[in-house]
């Protein structure tokens, strides 16, 4: 394959990443021109991560549902509210041990996901209907538990699990020597980032070597090295900004673990590939021996679990459990997946793409908020972006099929 073809294929496969960079640079120019600060201010980068951690978690789970054939889960926002209501009641009102409460919240999420999965996978009710019913059911249940009231504040030991930073220094240390504390924060943050880069490079090299050994087609070595260098540079740049603020948010590490685990699951395991097979051609997958009902059941049970994780993050983020929590969260997750390259027909998409899509949506929200764009215009812009993303997918499908 010629170098021009390789470059064209690389650009096409990284369209959303290029678009993300372009949008960030555009917002930076507009924000600086209007005198509203900087999109790349250390505090704003930290805020951007904390604001969108739940979107990345939900988008990761939503991708698995979409892979099964373009199916979605409309109930995730209501599950976030319900699990938050359960967690707030246990932790604040009943003073239960926070670790026991967290475990119970995760179990509740799994049970809700399994409830949806049972109707979808084994009774064969369309996912849209089941999850629409779930959206109403769990929102109502959250309102009943909370009696329409907000539970706040959450205890400090709970907040420390989700809203703290690495490294963490005592107030006395900061008061004694602010410059030393800032220097140590920056140094430790950069060390963590460097370790992440080394691990990522090793994993990618091993993965490439395995493909070469098996005779699979791989990208040119120069492009491979270029992508490694570029991604490591991005990681170090973000770490440098975080190091100038409070350091690494703990929630970023949690989200990173979830993304890495699900990326490996979908790309490197047989059950993960079954998701793609089901979305590509359900009848062919079933005839090939794939238990399609089991795959569908897992996708929705997993969505319930990740919705519970998102609920725990949101309780710490907002320091409360509110009946209005999770409103429109399903839209954010769905949009992130489609903008990140998931196909509306299923069978196509990656966890990495969903993450980039979530970041894209987060940058849109953050940039327009800093510029003071009206909330109604923000919704209109996000709707247009989602439509364009799906249109791009549909047109690509038609072009490949020659229609």
Short mmCIF file of C-alpha atoms in Angstrom, two decimals, residues 9-397:
data_model
loop_
_atom_site.label_atom_id
_atom_site.label_comp_id
_atom_site.label_asym_id
_atom_site.label_seq_id
_atom_site.Cartn_x
_atom_site.Cartn_y
_atom_site.Cartn_z
CA UNK A 9 -6.55 5.80 5.80
CA UNK A 10 -4.97 7.14 9.00
CA UNK A 11 -6.66 10.51 8.60
CA UNK A 12 -10.02 8.83 7.95
CA UNK A 13 -9.72 6.59 11.01
CA UNK A 14 -8.84 9.58 13.20
CA UNK A 15 -11.41 12.06 11.85
CA UNK A 16 -13.05 12.65 15.22
CA UNK A 17 -9.70 13.22 16.94
CA UNK A 18 -8.73 15.78 14.29
CA UNK A 19 -12.14 17.44 14.69
CA UNK A 20 -11.64 17.54 18.48
CA UNK A 21 -8.30 19.29 18.12
CA UNK A 22 -9.79 21.77 15.64
CA UNK A 23 -12.72 22.57 17.94
CA UNK A 24 -10.42 23.04 20.94
CA UNK A 25 -8.19 25.43 19.01
CA UNK A 26 -11.24 27.33 17.73
CA UNK A 27 -12.66 27.74 21.23
CA UNK A 28 -9.25 28.76 22.57
CA UNK A 29 -8.97 31.48 19.93
CA UNK A 30 -12.51 32.73 20.60
CA UNK A 31 -12.12 32.68 24.39
CA UNK A 32 -8.80 34.54 24.28
CA UNK A 33 -10.20 37.06 21.76
CA UNK A 34 -13.18 37.83 23.99
CA UNK A 35 -11.01 38.11 27.11
CA UNK A 36 -12.76 35.27 28.96
CA UNK A 37 -9.58 33.49 30.01
CA UNK A 38 -8.30 30.29 28.40
CA UNK A 39 -9.74 26.90 27.56
CA UNK A 40 -6.37 25.41 28.54
CA UNK A 41 -6.19 27.03 31.97
CA UNK A 42 -5.10 24.37 34.52
CA UNK A 43 -8.20 24.87 36.67
CA UNK A 44 -10.46 24.57 33.61
CA UNK A 45 -8.81 21.31 32.48
CA UNK A 46 -9.39 19.89 35.97
CA UNK A 47 -12.98 21.09 35.85
CA UNK A 48 -13.46 19.59 32.38
CA UNK A 49 -12.33 16.17 33.65
CA UNK A 50 -14.50 16.27 36.76
CA UNK A 51 -17.55 17.44 34.82
CA UNK A 52 -17.35 14.73 32.16
CA UNK A 53 -16.11 11.67 34.05
CA UNK A 54 -19.64 10.28 34.32
CA UNK A 55 -20.19 10.80 30.56
CA UNK A 56 -17.15 8.67 29.72
CA UNK A 57 -18.34 5.89 32.05
CA UNK A 58 -21.86 5.89 30.62
CA UNK A 59 -20.61 6.15 27.02
CA UNK A 60 -18.42 3.08 27.58
CA UNK A 61 -21.43 1.04 28.64
CA UNK A 62 -23.69 2.54 25.98
CA UNK A 63 -21.20 1.52 23.28
CA UNK A 64 -21.67 -2.14 24.17
CA UNK A 65 -25.43 -1.77 23.75
CA UNK A 66 -25.03 0.04 20.42
CA UNK A 67 -22.63 -2.63 19.13
CA UNK A 68 -25.36 -5.27 19.47
CA UNK A 69 -27.28 -3.72 16.57
CA UNK A 70 -27.71 0.00 17.11
CA UNK A 71 -29.65 -0.55 20.34
CA UNK A 72 -29.61 2.09 23.06
CA UNK A 73 -30.49 2.36 26.76
CA UNK A 74 -32.80 5.28 27.59
CA UNK A 75 -32.89 4.49 31.30
CA UNK A 76 -29.32 5.30 32.34
CA UNK A 77 -30.11 8.80 33.64
CA UNK A 78 -32.97 7.48 35.77
CA UNK A 79 -30.78 4.64 37.06
CA UNK A 80 -28.19 7.24 38.11
CA UNK A 81 -30.93 9.08 40.03
CA UNK A 82 -32.28 5.89 41.63
CA UNK A 83 -28.88 4.50 42.65
CA UNK A 84 -27.96 7.95 43.96
CA UNK A 85 -31.15 7.99 46.02
CA UNK A 86 -30.32 4.57 47.47
CA UNK A 87 -26.71 5.59 48.15
CA UNK A 88 -27.65 8.92 49.73
CA UNK A 89 -30.22 7.24 51.98
CA UNK A 90 -27.76 4.56 53.10
CA UNK A 91 -24.76 6.84 53.63
CA UNK A 92 -26.33 10.05 54.96
CA UNK A 93 -29.68 9.10 56.48
CA UNK A 94 -28.87 5.60 57.77
CA UNK A 95 -25.14 6.22 58.43
CA UNK A 96 -24.12 2.91 56.88
CA UNK A 97 -20.48 2.06 56.25
CA UNK A 98 -19.53 3.79 52.99
CA UNK A 99 -17.85 0.71 51.51
CA UNK A 100 -20.87 -1.47 52.24
CA UNK A 101 -23.10 1.25 50.80
CA UNK A 102 -20.99 1.50 47.63
CA UNK A 103 -21.15 -2.28 47.19
CA UNK A 104 -24.93 -2.26 47.65
CA UNK A 105 -25.27 0.55 45.09
CA UNK A 106 -23.27 -1.47 42.55
CA UNK A 107 -25.42 -4.53 43.24
CA UNK A 108 -28.58 -2.45 42.74
CA UNK A 109 -27.23 -1.23 39.41
CA UNK A 110 -26.41 -4.77 38.29
CA UNK A 111 -29.87 -6.03 39.30
CA UNK A 112 -31.57 -3.22 37.38
CA UNK A 113 -29.43 -3.96 34.33
CA UNK A 114 -30.25 -7.67 34.64
CA UNK A 115 -33.97 -6.82 34.90
CA UNK A 116 -33.77 -4.90 31.63
CA UNK A 117 -31.58 -7.57 30.05
CA UNK A 118 -34.06 -10.33 30.91
CA UNK A 119 -36.94 -8.63 29.08
CA UNK A 120 -34.75 -7.69 26.12
CA UNK A 121 -32.68 -10.86 25.67
CA UNK A 122 -35.06 -13.64 26.69
CA UNK A 123 -38.57 -12.21 26.28
CA UNK A 124 -37.43 -10.32 23.15
CA UNK A 125 -39.15 -7.04 23.90
CA UNK A 126 -37.44 -4.25 21.90
CA UNK A 127 -34.71 -2.48 23.93
CA UNK A 128 -36.26 0.92 23.17
CA UNK A 129 -39.53 -0.07 24.89
CA UNK A 130 -37.90 -1.78 27.89
CA UNK A 131 -35.48 1.03 28.62
CA UNK A 132 -38.14 3.70 28.03
CA UNK A 133 -40.23 1.93 30.68
CA UNK A 134 -37.15 1.80 32.88
CA UNK A 135 -36.57 5.52 32.41
CA UNK A 136 -40.03 6.22 33.85
CA UNK A 137 -39.92 3.50 36.49
CA UNK A 138 -36.57 4.32 38.09
CA UNK A 139 -37.11 8.08 37.97
CA UNK A 140 -40.38 7.59 39.80
CA UNK A 141 -38.76 5.25 42.31
CA UNK A 142 -36.00 7.81 42.98
CA UNK A 143 -38.64 10.48 43.66
CA UNK A 144 -40.45 8.14 46.03
CA UNK A 145 -37.27 7.29 47.99
CA UNK A 146 -36.14 10.91 48.25
CA UNK A 147 -39.72 12.25 48.65
CA UNK A 148 -38.80 14.96 46.19
CA UNK A 149 -36.02 16.26 48.46
CA UNK A 150 -32.23 16.42 48.06
CA UNK A 151 -29.97 14.58 50.50
CA UNK A 152 -26.79 16.53 51.31
CA UNK A 153 -23.98 16.82 52.18
CA UNK A 154 -22.07 13.59 51.68
CA UNK A 155 -19.51 12.65 54.36
CA UNK A 156 -15.89 13.67 53.84
CA UNK A 157 -14.61 10.08 53.76
CA UNK A 158 -16.94 9.37 50.83
CA UNK A 159 -15.93 12.51 48.96
CA UNK A 160 -12.27 11.57 49.45
CA UNK A 161 -12.82 8.40 47.41
CA UNK A 162 -14.09 10.19 44.31
CA UNK A 163 -13.30 13.91 44.58
CA UNK A 164 -9.73 13.95 45.91
CA UNK A 165 -6.45 14.40 44.06
CA UNK A 166 -3.08 12.70 43.82
CA UNK A 167 -0.90 13.79 45.53
CA UNK A 168 -2.80 14.89 48.62
CA UNK A 169 -1.08 17.12 51.17
CA UNK A 170 -2.40 18.34 54.51
CA UNK A 171 -3.52 21.94 54.96
CA UNK A 172 -0.63 22.40 57.38
CA UNK A 173 1.88 21.41 54.69
CA UNK A 174 0.36 23.88 52.21
CA UNK A 175 0.36 26.65 54.81
CA UNK A 176 3.98 25.95 55.79
CA UNK A 177 5.45 26.08 52.27
CA UNK A 178 3.13 26.72 49.32
CA UNK A 179 5.95 26.76 46.74
CA UNK A 180 7.25 23.37 47.89
CA UNK A 181 3.75 21.87 47.81
CA UNK A 182 3.17 23.17 44.27
CA UNK A 183 6.55 21.85 43.11
CA UNK A 184 5.91 18.41 44.60
CA UNK A 185 2.40 18.30 43.10
CA UNK A 186 3.78 19.07 39.65
CA UNK A 187 6.66 16.57 39.97
CA UNK A 188 4.48 13.68 41.19
CA UNK A 189 1.86 14.38 38.52
CA UNK A 190 4.50 14.28 35.78
CA UNK A 191 5.98 11.04 37.15
CA UNK A 192 2.54 9.39 37.07
CA UNK A 193 2.04 10.61 33.50
CA UNK A 194 5.48 9.30 32.46
CA UNK A 195 4.67 5.88 33.91
CA UNK A 196 1.36 5.86 31.99
CA UNK A 197 3.23 6.69 28.78
CA UNK A 198 5.77 3.90 29.31
CA UNK A 199 3.02 1.35 30.01
CA UNK A 200 1.05 2.48 26.96
CA UNK A 201 4.08 2.28 24.65
CA UNK A 202 5.01 -1.21 25.89
CA UNK A 203 1.42 -2.46 25.44
CA UNK A 204 1.22 -1.07 21.91
CA UNK A 205 4.61 -2.51 20.90
CA UNK A 206 3.66 -5.95 22.22
CA UNK A 207 0.30 -5.74 20.47
CA UNK A 208 1.92 -4.79 17.17
CA UNK A 209 4.53 -7.55 17.47
CA UNK A 210 1.77 -10.08 18.09
CA UNK A 211 -0.08 -8.96 14.95
CA UNK A 212 3.08 -9.15 12.85
CA UNK A 213 3.83 -12.63 14.18
CA UNK A 214 0.34 -13.82 13.22
CA UNK A 215 0.62 -12.30 9.77
CA UNK A 216 -1.98 -9.58 10.26
CA UNK A 217 -1.77 -6.29 8.40
CA UNK A 218 -0.29 -3.46 10.47
CA UNK A 219 0.16 0.25 9.84
CA UNK A 220 3.57 1.51 8.62
CA UNK A 221 6.20 1.74 11.33
CA UNK A 222 6.63 5.50 10.88
CA UNK A 223 2.91 6.12 11.44
CA UNK A 224 2.94 3.76 14.42
CA UNK A 225 5.79 5.67 16.07
CA UNK A 226 4.16 8.99 15.18
CA UNK A 227 0.91 8.01 16.91
CA UNK A 228 2.80 6.85 20.01
CA UNK A 229 4.76 10.09 20.21
CA UNK A 230 1.66 12.21 19.65
CA UNK A 231 -0.44 10.44 22.29
CA UNK A 232 2.38 10.50 24.85
CA UNK A 233 2.84 14.21 24.18
CA UNK A 234 -0.87 14.78 24.82
CA UNK A 235 -0.72 12.80 28.08
CA UNK A 236 2.31 14.75 29.29
CA UNK A 237 0.77 18.09 28.26
CA UNK A 238 -2.46 17.36 30.14
CA UNK A 239 -0.45 16.18 33.14
CA UNK A 240 1.59 19.39 33.08
CA UNK A 241 -1.62 21.42 33.24
CA UNK A 242 -3.09 19.26 36.02
CA UNK A 243 0.20 19.50 37.93
CA UNK A 244 -0.16 23.27 37.99
CA UNK A 245 -3.55 22.91 39.69
CA UNK A 246 -4.35 20.14 42.19
CA UNK A 247 -2.70 17.15 40.54
CA UNK A 248 -4.38 14.04 39.13
CA UNK A 249 -8.08 13.77 40.01
CA UNK A 250 -8.75 10.34 41.51
CA UNK A 251 -11.82 10.06 39.31
CA UNK A 252 -9.57 10.33 36.22
CA UNK A 253 -7.64 7.27 37.36
CA UNK A 254 -10.90 5.37 37.95
CA UNK A 255 -12.21 6.31 34.53
CA UNK A 256 -8.85 5.38 32.96
CA UNK A 257 -9.03 1.90 34.50
CA UNK A 258 -12.60 1.42 33.25
CA UNK A 259 -11.72 2.57 29.73
CA UNK A 260 -8.60 0.36 29.59
CA UNK A 261 -10.49 -2.69 30.88
CA UNK A 262 -13.38 -2.34 28.41
CA UNK A 263 -11.05 -1.54 25.52
CA UNK A 264 -9.22 -4.79 26.19
CA UNK A 265 -12.49 -6.69 26.63
CA UNK A 266 -14.04 -5.52 23.36
CA UNK A 267 -10.89 -5.82 21.25
CA UNK A 268 -9.01 -8.79 22.70
CA UNK A 269 -11.50 -11.28 24.11
CA UNK A 270 -13.88 -13.72 22.44
CA UNK A 271 -16.99 -12.53 24.36
CA UNK A 272 -16.08 -8.96 23.43
CA UNK A 273 -15.91 -9.84 19.75
CA UNK A 274 -19.32 -11.49 20.04
CA UNK A 275 -20.78 -8.00 20.54
CA UNK A 276 -19.47 -7.00 17.11
CA UNK A 277 -20.65 -10.26 15.57
CA UNK A 278 -24.16 -9.74 16.94
CA UNK A 279 -24.30 -6.20 15.58
CA UNK A 280 -22.81 -7.18 12.23
CA UNK A 281 -25.26 -9.98 11.49
CA UNK A 282 -27.32 -11.43 14.32
CA UNK A 283 -28.60 -14.43 12.35
CA UNK A 284 -25.14 -15.38 11.10
CA UNK A 285 -23.71 -15.03 14.62
CA UNK A 286 -26.41 -17.30 16.02
CA UNK A 287 -25.86 -19.90 13.31
CA UNK A 288 -22.12 -19.77 14.11
CA UNK A 289 -22.81 -20.87 17.66
CA UNK A 290 -22.87 -17.51 19.43
CA UNK A 291 -25.41 -17.36 22.24
CA UNK A 292 -26.89 -14.05 21.10
CA UNK A 293 -29.39 -13.87 23.98
CA UNK A 294 -26.56 -14.16 26.49
CA UNK A 295 -24.55 -11.45 24.72
CA UNK A 296 -27.53 -9.08 24.75
CA UNK A 297 -28.23 -9.85 28.41
CA UNK A 298 -24.63 -9.05 29.32
CA UNK A 299 -24.66 -5.73 27.42
CA UNK A 300 -27.65 -4.40 29.37
CA UNK A 301 -26.61 -5.87 32.71
CA UNK A 302 -23.25 -4.19 32.25
CA UNK A 303 -25.01 -0.91 31.40
CA UNK A 304 -26.77 -1.07 34.76
CA UNK A 305 -23.46 -1.65 36.54
CA UNK A 306 -21.74 1.30 34.85
CA UNK A 307 -24.79 3.49 35.52
CA UNK A 308 -24.30 2.72 39.22
CA UNK A 309 -20.61 3.67 38.94
CA UNK A 310 -21.65 6.94 37.30
CA UNK A 311 -24.14 7.53 40.12
CA UNK A 312 -21.39 7.15 42.74
CA UNK A 313 -19.22 9.63 40.83
CA UNK A 314 -22.08 12.12 40.51
CA UNK A 315 -22.94 11.93 44.22
CA UNK A 316 -19.37 12.96 45.01
CA UNK A 317 -19.27 15.56 42.23
CA UNK A 318 -22.44 17.34 43.40
CA UNK A 319 -22.02 16.41 47.08
CA UNK A 320 -25.64 15.33 47.15
CA UNK A 321 -28.28 12.85 46.00
CA UNK A 322 -31.06 14.68 44.16
CA UNK A 323 -34.26 13.48 42.43
CA UNK A 324 -33.29 15.51 39.35
CA UNK A 325 -29.86 13.85 39.06
CA UNK A 326 -29.13 12.14 35.76
CA UNK A 327 -31.44 14.29 33.65
CA UNK A 328 -30.54 13.83 29.97
CA UNK A 329 -27.47 11.74 30.84
CA UNK A 330 -28.61 9.10 28.36
CA UNK A 331 -28.48 11.70 25.59
CA UNK A 332 -24.90 12.63 26.49
CA UNK A 333 -23.83 8.97 26.44
CA UNK A 334 -25.57 8.17 23.15
CA UNK A 335 -24.23 11.30 21.49
CA UNK A 336 -20.69 10.51 22.64
CA UNK A 337 -20.82 7.04 21.06
CA UNK A 338 -22.17 8.18 17.69
CA UNK A 339 -19.88 11.19 17.50
CA UNK A 340 -17.00 8.86 18.39
CA UNK A 341 -17.63 6.67 15.35
CA UNK A 342 -20.12 4.04 16.53
CA UNK A 343 -22.49 2.96 13.79
CA UNK A 344 -26.22 3.54 14.12
CA UNK A 345 -26.61 0.02 12.68
CA UNK A 346 -24.37 -1.67 15.24
CA UNK A 347 -21.23 -3.75 14.84
CA UNK A 348 -18.88 -0.78 14.50
CA UNK A 349 -17.24 1.40 17.16
CA UNK A 350 -14.52 1.43 19.78
CA UNK A 351 -14.27 2.41 23.43
CA UNK A 352 -11.53 4.87 22.51
CA UNK A 353 -13.81 6.50 19.96
CA UNK A 354 -16.60 6.81 22.55
CA UNK A 355 -14.14 8.46 24.96
CA UNK A 356 -13.04 10.96 22.30
CA UNK A 357 -16.72 11.62 21.55
CA UNK A 358 -17.39 12.27 25.25
CA UNK A 359 -14.44 14.67 25.38
CA UNK A 360 -15.75 16.37 22.24
CA UNK A 361 -19.14 16.91 23.86
CA UNK A 362 -17.48 18.10 27.06
CA UNK A 363 -15.36 20.63 25.18
CA UNK A 364 -18.46 21.89 23.34
CA UNK A 365 -20.32 22.38 26.63
CA UNK A 366 -17.35 23.94 28.40
CA UNK A 367 -16.30 26.20 25.54
CA UNK A 368 -19.79 27.53 24.90
CA UNK A 369 -20.35 28.08 28.63
CA UNK A 370 -17.14 30.10 28.94
CA UNK A 371 -18.19 32.18 25.92
CA UNK A 372 -21.57 32.79 27.53
CA UNK A 373 -23.59 31.10 24.78
CA UNK A 374 -27.27 30.78 25.68
CA UNK A 375 -28.21 27.33 27.04
CA UNK A 376 -30.86 26.89 24.35
CA UNK A 377 -28.31 27.54 21.61
CA UNK A 378 -25.99 25.03 23.28
CA UNK A 379 -28.66 22.33 22.98
CA UNK A 380 -29.24 23.26 19.34
CA UNK A 381 -25.53 23.02 18.53
CA UNK A 382 -25.18 19.63 20.24
CA UNK A 383 -28.23 18.32 18.38
CA UNK A 384 -26.79 19.46 15.07
CA UNK A 385 -23.42 17.85 15.85
CA UNK A 386 -25.14 14.54 16.66
CA UNK A 387 -27.15 14.68 13.41
CA UNK A 388 -24.01 15.34 11.38
CA UNK A 389 -22.21 12.44 13.07
CA UNK A 390 -24.98 9.98 12.21
CA UNK A 391 -25.28 11.44 8.70
CA UNK A 392 -21.56 10.82 8.18
CA UNK A 393 -22.05 7.18 9.26
CA UNK A 394 -25.03 6.68 6.94
CA UNK A 395 -23.28 8.24 3.96
CA UNK A 396 -20.18 6.12 4.59
CA UNK A 397 -22.32 2.97 4.60
#
